[in-house]
Each structure stands twice: as structure tokens, then as C-alpha cells.
Short mmCIF file of C-alpha atoms in Angstrom, two decimals:
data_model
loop_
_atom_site.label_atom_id
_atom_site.label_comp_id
_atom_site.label_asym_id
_atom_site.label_seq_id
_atom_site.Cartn_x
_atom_site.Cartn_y
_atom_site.Cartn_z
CA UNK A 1 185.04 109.78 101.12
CA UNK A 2 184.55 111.49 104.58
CA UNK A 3 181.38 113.78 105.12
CA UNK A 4 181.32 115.88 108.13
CA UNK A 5 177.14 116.40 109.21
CA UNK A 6 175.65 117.44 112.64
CA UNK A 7 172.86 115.74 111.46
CA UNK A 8 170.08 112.70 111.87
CA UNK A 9 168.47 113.88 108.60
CA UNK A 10 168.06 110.54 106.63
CA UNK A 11 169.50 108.27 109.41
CA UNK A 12 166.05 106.74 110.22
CA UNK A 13 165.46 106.70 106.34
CA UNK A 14 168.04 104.50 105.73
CA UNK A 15 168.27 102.37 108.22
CA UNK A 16 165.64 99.24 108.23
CA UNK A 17 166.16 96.22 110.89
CA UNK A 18 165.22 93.25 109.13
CA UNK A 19 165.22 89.63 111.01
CA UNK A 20 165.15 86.96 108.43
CA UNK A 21 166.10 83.34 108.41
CA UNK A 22 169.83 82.39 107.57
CA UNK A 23 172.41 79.68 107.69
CA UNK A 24 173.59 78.08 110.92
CA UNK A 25 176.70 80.40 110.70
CA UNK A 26 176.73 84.38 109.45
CA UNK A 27 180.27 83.73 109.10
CA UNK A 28 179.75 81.32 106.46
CA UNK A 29 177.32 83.60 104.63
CA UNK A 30 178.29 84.60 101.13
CA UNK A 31 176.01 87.55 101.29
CA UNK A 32 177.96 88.96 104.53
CA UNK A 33 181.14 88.27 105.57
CA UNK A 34 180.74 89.60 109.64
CA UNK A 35 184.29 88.92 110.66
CA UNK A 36 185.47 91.76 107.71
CA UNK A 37 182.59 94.18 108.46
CA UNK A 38 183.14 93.77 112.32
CA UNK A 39 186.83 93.95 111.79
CA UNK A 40 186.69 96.87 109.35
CA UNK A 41 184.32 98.60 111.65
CA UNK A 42 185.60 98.53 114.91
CA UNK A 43 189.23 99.54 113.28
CA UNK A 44 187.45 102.75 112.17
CA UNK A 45 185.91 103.62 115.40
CA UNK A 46 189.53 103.07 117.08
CA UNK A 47 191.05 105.53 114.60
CA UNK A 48 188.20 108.30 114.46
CA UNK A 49 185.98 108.11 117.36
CA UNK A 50 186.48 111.50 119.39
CA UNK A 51 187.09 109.05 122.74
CA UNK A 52 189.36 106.51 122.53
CA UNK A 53 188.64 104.66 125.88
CA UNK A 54 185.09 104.36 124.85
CA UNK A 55 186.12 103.35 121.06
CA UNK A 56 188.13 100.29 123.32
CA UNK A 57 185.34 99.22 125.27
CA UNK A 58 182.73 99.25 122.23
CA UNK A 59 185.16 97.10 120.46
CA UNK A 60 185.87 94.74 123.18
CA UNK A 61 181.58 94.69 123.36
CA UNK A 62 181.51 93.56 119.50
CA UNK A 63 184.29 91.26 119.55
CA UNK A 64 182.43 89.39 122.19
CA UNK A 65 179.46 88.99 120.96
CA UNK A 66 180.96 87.76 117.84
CA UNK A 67 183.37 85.47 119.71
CA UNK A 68 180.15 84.23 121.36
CA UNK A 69 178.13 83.66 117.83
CA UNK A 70 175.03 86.13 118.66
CA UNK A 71 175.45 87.08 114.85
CA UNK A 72 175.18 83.94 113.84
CA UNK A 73 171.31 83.71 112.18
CA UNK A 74 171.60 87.04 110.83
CA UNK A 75 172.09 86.83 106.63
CA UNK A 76 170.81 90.37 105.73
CA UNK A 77 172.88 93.39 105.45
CA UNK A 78 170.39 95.58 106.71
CA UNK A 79 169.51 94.11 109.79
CA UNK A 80 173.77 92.93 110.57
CA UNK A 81 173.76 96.80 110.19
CA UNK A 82 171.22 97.58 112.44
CA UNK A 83 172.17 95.07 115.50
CA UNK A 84 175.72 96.34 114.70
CA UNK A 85 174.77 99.95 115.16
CA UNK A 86 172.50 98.98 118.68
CA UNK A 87 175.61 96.91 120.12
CA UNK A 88 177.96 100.45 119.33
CA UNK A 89 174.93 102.66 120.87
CA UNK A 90 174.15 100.05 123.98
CA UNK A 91 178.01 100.59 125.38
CA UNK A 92 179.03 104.34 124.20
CA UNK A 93 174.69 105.70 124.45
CA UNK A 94 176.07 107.73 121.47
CA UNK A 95 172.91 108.09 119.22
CA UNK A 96 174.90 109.52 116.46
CA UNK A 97 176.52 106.27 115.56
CA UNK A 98 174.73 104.78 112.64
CA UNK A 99 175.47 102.15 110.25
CA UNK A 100 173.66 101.51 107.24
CA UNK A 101 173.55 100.09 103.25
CA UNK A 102 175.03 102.62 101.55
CA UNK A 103 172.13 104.19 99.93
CA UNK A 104 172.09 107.78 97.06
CA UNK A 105 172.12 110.64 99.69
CA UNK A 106 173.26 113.72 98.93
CA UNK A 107 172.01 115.48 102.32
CA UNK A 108 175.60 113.81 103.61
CA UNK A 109 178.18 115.80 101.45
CA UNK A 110 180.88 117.40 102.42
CA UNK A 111 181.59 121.15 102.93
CA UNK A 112 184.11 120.74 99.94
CA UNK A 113 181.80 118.79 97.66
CA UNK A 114 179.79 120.45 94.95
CA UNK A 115 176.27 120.23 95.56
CA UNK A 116 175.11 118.99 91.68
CA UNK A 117 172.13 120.94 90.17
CA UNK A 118 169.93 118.02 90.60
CA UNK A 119 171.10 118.03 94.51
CA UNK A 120 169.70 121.64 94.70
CA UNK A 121 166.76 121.08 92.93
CA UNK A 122 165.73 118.62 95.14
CA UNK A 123 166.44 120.66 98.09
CA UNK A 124 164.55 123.59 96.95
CA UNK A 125 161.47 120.96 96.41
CA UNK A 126 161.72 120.87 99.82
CA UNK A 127 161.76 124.73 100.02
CA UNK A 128 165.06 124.27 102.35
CA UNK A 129 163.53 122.56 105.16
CA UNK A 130 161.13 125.97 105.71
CA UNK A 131 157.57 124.81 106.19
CA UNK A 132 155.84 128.05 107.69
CA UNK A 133 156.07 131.42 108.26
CA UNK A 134 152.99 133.12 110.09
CA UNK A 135 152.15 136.50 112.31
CA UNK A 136 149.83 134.89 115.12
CA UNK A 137 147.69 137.30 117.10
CA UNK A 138 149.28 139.71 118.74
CA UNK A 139 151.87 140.20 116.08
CA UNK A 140 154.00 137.08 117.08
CA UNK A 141 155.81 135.77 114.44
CA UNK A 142 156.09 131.98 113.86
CA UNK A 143 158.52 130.31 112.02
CA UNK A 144 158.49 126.11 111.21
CA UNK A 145 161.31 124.33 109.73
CA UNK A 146 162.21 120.83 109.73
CA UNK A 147 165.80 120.69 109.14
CA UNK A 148 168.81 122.99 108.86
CA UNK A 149 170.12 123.34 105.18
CA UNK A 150 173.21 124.44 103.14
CA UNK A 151 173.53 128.24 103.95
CA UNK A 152 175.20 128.75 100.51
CA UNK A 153 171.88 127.48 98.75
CA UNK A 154 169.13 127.92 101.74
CA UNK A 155 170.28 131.24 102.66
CA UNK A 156 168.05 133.46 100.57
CA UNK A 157 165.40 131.59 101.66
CA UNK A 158 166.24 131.81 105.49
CA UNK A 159 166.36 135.79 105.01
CA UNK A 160 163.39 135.98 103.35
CA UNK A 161 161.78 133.87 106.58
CA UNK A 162 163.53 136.16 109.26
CA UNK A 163 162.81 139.22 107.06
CA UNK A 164 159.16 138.00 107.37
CA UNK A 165 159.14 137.78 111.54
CA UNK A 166 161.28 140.79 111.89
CA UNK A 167 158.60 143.62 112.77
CA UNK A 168 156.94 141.04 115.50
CA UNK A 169 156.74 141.81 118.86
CA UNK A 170 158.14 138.10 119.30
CA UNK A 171 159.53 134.90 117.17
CA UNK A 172 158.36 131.60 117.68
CA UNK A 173 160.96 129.08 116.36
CA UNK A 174 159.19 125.73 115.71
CA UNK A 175 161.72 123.03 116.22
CA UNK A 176 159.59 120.12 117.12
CA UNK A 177 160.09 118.01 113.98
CA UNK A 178 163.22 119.19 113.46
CA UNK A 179 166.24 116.26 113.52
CA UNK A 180 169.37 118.72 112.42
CA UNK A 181 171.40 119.52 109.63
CA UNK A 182 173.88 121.71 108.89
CA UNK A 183 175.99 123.48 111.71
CA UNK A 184 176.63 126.17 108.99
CA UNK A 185 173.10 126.94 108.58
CA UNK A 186 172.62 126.99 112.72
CA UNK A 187 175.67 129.94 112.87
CA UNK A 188 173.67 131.52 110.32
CA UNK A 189 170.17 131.91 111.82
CA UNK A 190 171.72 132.30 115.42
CA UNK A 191 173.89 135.44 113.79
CA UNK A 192 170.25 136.73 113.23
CA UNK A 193 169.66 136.72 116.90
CA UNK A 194 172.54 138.49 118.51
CA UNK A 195 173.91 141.76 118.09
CA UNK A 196 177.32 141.33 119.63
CA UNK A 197 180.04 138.91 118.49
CA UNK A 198 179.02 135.82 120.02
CA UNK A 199 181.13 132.53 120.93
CA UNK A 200 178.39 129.66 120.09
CA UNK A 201 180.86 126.27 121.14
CA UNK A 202 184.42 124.79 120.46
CA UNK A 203 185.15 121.57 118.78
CA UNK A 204 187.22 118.74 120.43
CA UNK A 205 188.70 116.49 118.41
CA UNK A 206 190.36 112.81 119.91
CA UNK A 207 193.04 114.39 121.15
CA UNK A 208 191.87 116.75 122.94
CA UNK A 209 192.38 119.74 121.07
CA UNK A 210 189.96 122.47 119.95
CA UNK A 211 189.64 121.56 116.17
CA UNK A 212 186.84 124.05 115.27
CA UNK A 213 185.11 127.64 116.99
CA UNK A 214 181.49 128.56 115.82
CA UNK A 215 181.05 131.69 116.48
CA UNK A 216 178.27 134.67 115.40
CA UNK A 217 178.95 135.94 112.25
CA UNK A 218 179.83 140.01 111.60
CA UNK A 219 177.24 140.21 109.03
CA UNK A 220 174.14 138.47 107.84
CA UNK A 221 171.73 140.06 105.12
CA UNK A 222 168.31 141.72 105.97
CA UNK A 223 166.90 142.88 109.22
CA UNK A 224 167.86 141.59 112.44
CA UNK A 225 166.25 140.56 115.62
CA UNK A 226 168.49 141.35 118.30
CA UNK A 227 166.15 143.01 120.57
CA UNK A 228 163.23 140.15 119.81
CA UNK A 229 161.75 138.35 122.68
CA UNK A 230 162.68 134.40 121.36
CA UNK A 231 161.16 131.11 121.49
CA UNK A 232 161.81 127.83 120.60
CA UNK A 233 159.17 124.96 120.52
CA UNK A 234 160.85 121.12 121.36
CA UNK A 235 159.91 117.79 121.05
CA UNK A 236 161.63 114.11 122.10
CA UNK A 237 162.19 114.45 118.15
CA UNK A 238 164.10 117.58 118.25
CA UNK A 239 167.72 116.47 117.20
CA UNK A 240 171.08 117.04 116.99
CA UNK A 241 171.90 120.72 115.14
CA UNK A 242 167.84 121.65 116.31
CA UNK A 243 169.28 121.23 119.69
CA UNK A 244 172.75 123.04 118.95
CA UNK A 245 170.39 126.35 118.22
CA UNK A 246 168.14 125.62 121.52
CA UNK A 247 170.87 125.26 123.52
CA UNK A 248 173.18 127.93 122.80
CA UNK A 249 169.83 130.13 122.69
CA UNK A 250 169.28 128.89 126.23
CA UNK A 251 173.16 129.26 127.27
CA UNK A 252 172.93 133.17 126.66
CA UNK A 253 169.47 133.40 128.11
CA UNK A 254 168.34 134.61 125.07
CA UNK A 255 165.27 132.48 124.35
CA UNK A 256 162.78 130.49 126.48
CA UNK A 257 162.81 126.80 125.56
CA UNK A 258 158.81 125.34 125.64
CA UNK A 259 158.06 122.10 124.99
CA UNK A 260 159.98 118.76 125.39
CA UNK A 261 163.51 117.39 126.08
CA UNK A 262 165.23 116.67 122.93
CA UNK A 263 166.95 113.94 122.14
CA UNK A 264 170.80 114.23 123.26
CA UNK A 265 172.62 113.59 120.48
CA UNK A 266 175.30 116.63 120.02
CA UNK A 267 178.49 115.15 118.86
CA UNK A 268 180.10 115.79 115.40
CA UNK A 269 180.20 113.31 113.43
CA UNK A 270 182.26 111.78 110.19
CA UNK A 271 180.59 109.66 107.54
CA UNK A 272 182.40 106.66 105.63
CA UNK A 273 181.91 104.86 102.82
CA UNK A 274 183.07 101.22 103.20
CA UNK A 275 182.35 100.58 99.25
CA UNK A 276 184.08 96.64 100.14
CA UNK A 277 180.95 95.88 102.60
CA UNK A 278 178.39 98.47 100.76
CA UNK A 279 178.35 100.06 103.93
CA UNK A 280 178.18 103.43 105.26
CA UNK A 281 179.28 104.54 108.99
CA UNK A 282 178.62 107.74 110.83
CA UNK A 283 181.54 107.74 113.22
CA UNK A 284 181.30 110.53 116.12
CA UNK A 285 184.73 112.14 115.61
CA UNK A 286 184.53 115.58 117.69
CA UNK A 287 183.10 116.70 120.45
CA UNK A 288 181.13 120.50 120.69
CA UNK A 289 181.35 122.41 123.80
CA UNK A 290 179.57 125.56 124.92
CA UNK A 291 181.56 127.97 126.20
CA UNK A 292 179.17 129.39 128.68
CA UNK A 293 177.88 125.93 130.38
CA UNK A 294 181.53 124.01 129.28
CA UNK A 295 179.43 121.07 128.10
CA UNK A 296 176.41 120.55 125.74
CA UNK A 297 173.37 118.36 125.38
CA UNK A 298 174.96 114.86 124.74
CA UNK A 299 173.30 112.20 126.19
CA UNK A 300 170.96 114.84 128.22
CA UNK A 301 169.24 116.63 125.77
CA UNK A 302 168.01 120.34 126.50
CA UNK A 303 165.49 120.58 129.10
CA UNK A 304 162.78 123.26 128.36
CA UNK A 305 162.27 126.47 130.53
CA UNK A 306 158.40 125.90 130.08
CA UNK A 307 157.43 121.99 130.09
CA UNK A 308 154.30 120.99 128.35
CA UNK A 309 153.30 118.06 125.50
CA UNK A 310 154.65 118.51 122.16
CA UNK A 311 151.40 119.18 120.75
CA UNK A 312 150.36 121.79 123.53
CA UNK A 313 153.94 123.69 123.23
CA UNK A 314 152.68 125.91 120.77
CA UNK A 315 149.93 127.27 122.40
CA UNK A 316 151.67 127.51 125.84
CA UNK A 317 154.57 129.74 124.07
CA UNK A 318 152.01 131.46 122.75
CA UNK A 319 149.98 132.83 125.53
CA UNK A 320 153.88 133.13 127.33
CA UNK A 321 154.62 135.48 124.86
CA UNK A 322 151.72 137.54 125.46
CA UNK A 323 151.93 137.74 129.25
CA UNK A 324 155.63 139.24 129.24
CA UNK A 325 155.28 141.40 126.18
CA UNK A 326 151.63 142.78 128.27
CA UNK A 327 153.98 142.75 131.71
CA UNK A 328 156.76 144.85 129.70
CA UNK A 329 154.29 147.45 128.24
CA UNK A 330 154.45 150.52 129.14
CA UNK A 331 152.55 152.73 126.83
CA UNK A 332 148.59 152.58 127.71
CA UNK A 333 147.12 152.38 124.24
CA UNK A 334 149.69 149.46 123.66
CA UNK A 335 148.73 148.38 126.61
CA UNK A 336 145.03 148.12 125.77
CA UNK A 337 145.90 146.49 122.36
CA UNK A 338 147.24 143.49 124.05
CA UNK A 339 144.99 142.91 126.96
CA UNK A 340 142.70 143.32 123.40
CA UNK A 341 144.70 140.04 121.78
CA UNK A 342 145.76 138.12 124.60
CA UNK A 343 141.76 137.35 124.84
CA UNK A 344 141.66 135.84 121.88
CA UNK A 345 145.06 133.88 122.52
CA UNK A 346 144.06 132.39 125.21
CA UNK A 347 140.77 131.35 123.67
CA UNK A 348 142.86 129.59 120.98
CA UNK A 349 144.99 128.30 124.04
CA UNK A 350 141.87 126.88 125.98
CA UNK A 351 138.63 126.60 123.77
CA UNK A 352 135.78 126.62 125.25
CA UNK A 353 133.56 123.65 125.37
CA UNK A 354 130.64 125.19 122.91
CA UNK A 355 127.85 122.87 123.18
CA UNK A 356 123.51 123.35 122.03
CA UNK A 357 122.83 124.33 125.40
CA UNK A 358 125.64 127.19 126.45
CA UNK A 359 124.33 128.46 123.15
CA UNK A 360 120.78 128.51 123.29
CA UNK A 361 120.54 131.29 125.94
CA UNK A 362 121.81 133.69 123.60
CA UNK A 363 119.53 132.97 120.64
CA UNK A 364 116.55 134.94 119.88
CA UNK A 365 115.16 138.28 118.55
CA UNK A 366 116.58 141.53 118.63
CA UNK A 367 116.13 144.91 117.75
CA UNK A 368 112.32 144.79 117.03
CA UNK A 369 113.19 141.84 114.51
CA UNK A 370 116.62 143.59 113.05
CA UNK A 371 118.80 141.47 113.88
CA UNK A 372 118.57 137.44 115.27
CA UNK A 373 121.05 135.09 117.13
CA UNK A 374 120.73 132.00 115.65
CA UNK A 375 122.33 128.27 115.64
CA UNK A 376 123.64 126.97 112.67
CA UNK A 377 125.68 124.03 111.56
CA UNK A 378 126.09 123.72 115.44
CA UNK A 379 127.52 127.29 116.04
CA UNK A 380 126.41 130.36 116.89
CA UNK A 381 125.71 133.18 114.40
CA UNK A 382 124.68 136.72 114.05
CA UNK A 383 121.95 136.79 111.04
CA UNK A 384 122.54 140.50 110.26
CA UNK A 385 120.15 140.72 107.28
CA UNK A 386 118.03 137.70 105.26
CA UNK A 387 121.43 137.47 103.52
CA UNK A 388 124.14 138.00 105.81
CA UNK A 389 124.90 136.45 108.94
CA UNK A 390 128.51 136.18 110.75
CA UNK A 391 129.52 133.22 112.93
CA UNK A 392 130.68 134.17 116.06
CA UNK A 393 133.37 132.55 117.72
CA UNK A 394 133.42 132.40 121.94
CA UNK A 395 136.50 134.36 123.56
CA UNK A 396 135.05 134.11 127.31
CA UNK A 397 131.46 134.26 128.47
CA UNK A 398 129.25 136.88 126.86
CA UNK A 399 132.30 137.86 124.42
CA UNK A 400 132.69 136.93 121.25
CA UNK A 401 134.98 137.02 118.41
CA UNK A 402 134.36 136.93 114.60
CA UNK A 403 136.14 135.21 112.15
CA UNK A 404 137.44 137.79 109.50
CA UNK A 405 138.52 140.22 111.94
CA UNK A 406 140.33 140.90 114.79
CA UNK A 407 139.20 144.85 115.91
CA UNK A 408 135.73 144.02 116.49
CA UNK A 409 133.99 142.11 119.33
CA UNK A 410 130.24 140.79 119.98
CA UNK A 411 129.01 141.27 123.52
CA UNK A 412 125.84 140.30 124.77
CA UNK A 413 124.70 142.12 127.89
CA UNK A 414 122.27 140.69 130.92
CA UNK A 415 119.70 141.98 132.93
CA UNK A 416 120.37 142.45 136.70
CA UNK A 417 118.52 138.87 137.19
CA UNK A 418 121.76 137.53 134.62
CA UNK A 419 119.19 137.25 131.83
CA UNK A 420 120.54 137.84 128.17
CA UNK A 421 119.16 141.34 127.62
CA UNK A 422 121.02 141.99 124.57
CA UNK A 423 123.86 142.63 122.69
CA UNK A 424 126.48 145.61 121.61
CA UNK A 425 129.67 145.62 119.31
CA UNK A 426 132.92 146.44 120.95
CA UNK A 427 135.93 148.10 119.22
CA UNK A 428 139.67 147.52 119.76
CA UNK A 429 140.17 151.31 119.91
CA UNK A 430 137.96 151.20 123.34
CA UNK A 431 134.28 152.45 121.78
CA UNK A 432 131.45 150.55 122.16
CA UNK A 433 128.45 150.61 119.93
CA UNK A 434 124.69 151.05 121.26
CA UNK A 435 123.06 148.12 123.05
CA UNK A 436 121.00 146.52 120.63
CA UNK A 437 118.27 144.97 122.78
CA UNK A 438 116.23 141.62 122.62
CA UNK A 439 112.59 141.91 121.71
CA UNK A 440 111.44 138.32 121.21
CA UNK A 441 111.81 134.43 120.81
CA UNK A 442 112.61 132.56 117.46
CA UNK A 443 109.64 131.12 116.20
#
């Protein structure tokens, strides 16, 4: 049975490299028989594999290393299937080439099989691949998913995330542990994304000719993000049909890529069932081209707009998305709002080192014994009442943020010798309340 995928979902799963002791002679094994697999192989990658020169010379690689007896030793499927699959990748650099035990794994159905209801089950489990859906400060929406699922069962689900993000000011698409999936489900969310008809990649087959167009589709359900400021977080672990939205995002200059270089693996692929060897073969069959660049991310992978760390890309995006949404406004009390937020963004960005002695300036008593600043559990707090107090959370120096909300500040004020004199609230809207001032030491 062939199963098309643009996917690395389950690859590392499935594959295990084992090195065990054997016989003087693979050949000889009764366990594997390495002539038939390498013979059965090889004869499928010269019939399907989307270049036929390269097919050649990956054959002609195989055949001498059997000729040569550097299989001999090796007497486990799994790891004959491993070194088989790192002899194809070391001549072709095609990391989509995988060969494996054939192993239950319904991810790798085709289009035309009937996903069981045990199959779906399983994927909902997984809620589709959709991890997280947030609106960060500022009102940027954030979106996380790990892989890209059927559209005919994950659809609903991928509405309801857009629908979620779609009064944002911007999207943040987190793609960082995301290996692929299904090109079906990529069309889909891109079709989100652009308001005109849009012309995503062509499909080359081995001969040549353009076997498949992706294109955006005329209709999607819910709301749409066409004008949306877009970006999309990368890793070295972002994969295959992950990098097929990232890249045809970055084609049209429609998002800003932060983060990483992904891996480079973009061509289509067929899987195989060899039931004789109980072996399963993901063959690269086809070939994707964008339209706009007239080549894709094989072998490359897509190279960020913004470079940082994996783990810092979030944060980067984030305060990116700030500055050009502030740079864009035009409307004062918009305006103010952001300048407002981006504080506390780029606090989250850059934290600042809050140590006993930054904080101990600050503590004391105010407001004829009102109110005290006061250090507990190693941060600083606002003790309101004998009941209440409020931690405060540092933005910059002298400015603080609580907690629970995001309209109201905590601002202590100096003295002109840059003593802390006290302390006022400040409001979103502009106002400021009365200074409250300090009247004494803690005891």
C-alpha cells in the first residue's frame, strides 16, 4: 500500500539503531536476508525516487558496500534498517528517506484511506497536534502546535484556534517543535492568511512534470486574518510541512520568520510496505517548488528574518511585534496603550536581575504607617492593610507591575538627592494617583 505524507511525524519513533553481535556473514543470517532487502530496496528507489540520477548513484553506494561486506556483523532488523537508511541519506542528503520495521501507524495513511474511529480518537487525544492558544500582552495572539493534522478531522479544531487569535493586533505561530504533517492541513491554515487566491508550490514528479498545485483555498470557515501582522517561531527541529508554511509565508513576505533554521527536508514523499522483509520505506517521489523563489527549502532549510536561540525566539518575536505595531500607530490613545504594554513585554523579554539589595531601598513606611513596602518570600510587596498585600513585579527602575492586572502601575518617586521619597499608582488611561509619601523605617 502506498501512503503519500509530507511528514517526519513518527519517523524518529520508529526508527531505533541497534548494534548487536551476529554471525560472521549477514548474508547467512536467517533473521535477515540483506541481499533481498538491499535488492528489493534499491529497485524501489530506481522506480519511485523523484531523481533518477541520484536513485543510480545511491544504488551503486549500497551495492558497494555490500559487495565489500560492511553489512556483514549486522543480525538485527532494526539497526540493517537504520545503516541502510544513513548509506541512502550520506549520498542523496535527502532526510526524508527512512527505513524502518514496519510498526501500527496510522499517522501514514493515505488521502483515500478511511481514518477508523479508533484512528480519530487517538488523534483527538492529542487535541490535533494544537497545544496552545494564548493573547500575550499587548493583544498578540499565540498559537502552538506540534504537527499538522487531517483537515477533514482537525479542521474544527484549527478554526476554533484561528477564531481565537483573530481580534489580535498580531499572531504568533509557534512552530518550534513542530516536524510536519499533512500538506492538506498546511493549505488550510495558510488559506487563513491570505485574502487573494494564492499559488503556494507545484509538484514535480520523476519526470519532470508538475504532478500536483497547492494553492489558497476560496473559502475557509470563521474569521480571517488577512490584514494580521504574522509570525512564525523556528527551531533546528522545525520539519518538513512546518517548513512548507514558513516558507511560503516568507516567499509572499507575509510573515517574519524568528528563530532557527529548520531542518531542510521538503520533498514529497511515498511510503511502502515491503510485508516480505517487514519493512517499511519512505521513498521521496516528488519534488515541491515555490512559485515565487522557483525552489524550496530542501537541503537548506528556511533561514529566519530575525535569528535568535530557540528558546529566546519567543520573546524576541514578541517585543518585534510590539515595536512595528507601536511604529504603525497612528491614533494617540492607541498609541499610549502600547508604549503602556510594550513595558511590560520587554520586562518579560529581559527580567531584571531582582536581588535583597536592589530591593531594600524601597522598603519601609509610608503614609504615616498606612501602607509598608516589604520583602517577602524574596520579593517585593505592597502590604496594603494587616491582611492584604500585593507583590509587585519590576518593569524598569522605580516601576512596577502587579500580578493580576495589567492597567495599573506602582511607582516609587525620589527626592532630588535620588532618595526613595515615596510612591504613587499610575493608570493606563494616563492619571496618576497622589504621592503617597514615606514616613519611617521597618522596625
Amino acid at each position: 500500500m502506498n501512503r503519500k505524507s509530507l511528514s517526519l511525524i513518527m519517523t524518529l519513533a520508529v526508527i531505533v539503531s541497534v548494534a548487536v553481535g551476529s554471525p560472521s556473514s549477514a548474508a547467512e543470517s536467517s533473521d535477515i536476508r540483506v541481499q533481498s532487502i538491499v535488492d528489493d530496496v534499491l529497485s524501489l528507489f530506481n522506480e519511485r525516487y523523484f531523481d533518477p540520477r541520484e536513485a543510480e548513484k545511491m544504488s551503486a553506494y549500497v551495492r558497494g558496500k555490500l559487495a565489500r561486506g560492511e553489512y556483514d556483523g549486522l543480525e538485527s532488523l532494526d539497526g540493517f534498517a537504520s545503516q541502510l537508511t544513513a548509506d541512502l541519506r550520506e549520498v542523496s542528503e535527502d532526510g526524508h528517506i527512512v527505513i524502518y520495521r514496519a510498526l501500527s501507524d496510522a499517522f501514514f495513511k493515505a488521502d483515500s484511506d478511511k481514518l477508523t474511529d479508533a484512528d480519530i480518537a487517538r488523534h483527538a487525544h492529542g487535541n490535533f497536534g494544537f497545544l496552545e492558544a494564548r493573547r500575550l500582552t499587548g493583544n498578540i495572539g499565540y498559537l502552538k502546535f506540534n504537527y499538522f493534522d487531517y483537515p477533514e478531522i482537525a479542521g474544527s479544531k484549527a478554526t476554533a484556534a484561528i477564531t481565537f487569535v483573530a481580534d489580535c493586533d498580531a499572531v504568533i505561530f509557534d512552530l518550534r517543535e513542530n516536524s510536519g504533517g499533512k500538506e492538506s492541513m498546511v493549505q488550510f491554515l495558510l488559506s487563513y492568511l491570505f485574502e487573494e487566491q494564492t499559488h503556494f508550490l507545484d509538484v514535480y514528479g520523476r519526470n519532470g512534470d508538475v504532478i500536483k498545485q497547492s494553492w489558497s483555498l476560496p473559502y475557509v470557515p470563521g474569521p480571517k486574518l488577512f490584514d494580521t501582522p504574522v509570525f512564525v517561531l523556528t527551531s533546528n527541529h522545525t520539519g518538513s510541512g512546518a517548513e512548507a508554511f514558513s516558507y511560503h509565508l516568507q516567499s509572499y513576505g507575509r510573515a517574519t520568520i524568528v528563530g532557527e533554521t529548520t531542518m531542510g527536508i521538503a520533498h514529497w514523499v511515498d511510503i511502502v510496505d515491503l510485508p516480505e522483509h517487514s519493512l517499511r520505506v519512505q521513498v521521496p517521489d516528488a519534488r515541491p517548488e515555490n512559485p515565487v523563489t522557483g525552489t524550496n527549502w530542501e537541503g537548506t532549510g528556511v533561514e529566519p528574518d530575525i535569528r535568535s536561540t530557540a528558546a529566546e525566539a519567543m520573546a524576541v518575536a514578541h517585543v518585534f511585534a510590539m515595536e512595528q505595531l507601536i511604529e504603525e500607530t497612528t491614533d494617540d490613545e492607541q498609541r499610549r496603550d502600547r508604549l503602556w504594554d510594550m513595558d511590560a513585554v520587554r520586562a518579560e523579554a529581559s527580567p531584571m536581575e531582582w536581588i535583597r539589595q536592589r530591593m531594600l531601598p524601597y522598603t519601609g513606611i509610608y503614609s504615616d504607617g498606612k501602607n509598608s513596602i516589604i520583602i517577602k518570600d524574596e520579593q517585593l510587596y505592597w502590604k496594603y492593610s494587616a491582611e492584604v498585600d500585593y507583590a509587585l513585579l519590576p518593569l524598569h527602575l522605580d516601576m512596577f507591575a502587579f500580578d493580576d492586572t495589567n492597567d495599573l502601575r506602582f511607582k516609587f518617586v525620589r527626592d532630588e538627592r535620588g532618595a526613595v521619597s515615596g510612591f504613587q499608582l499610575v493608570y493606563k488611561n494616563g492619571q496618576t494617583g497622589d504621592i503617597r509619601p514615606r514616613t519611617g523605617d521597618l522596625r
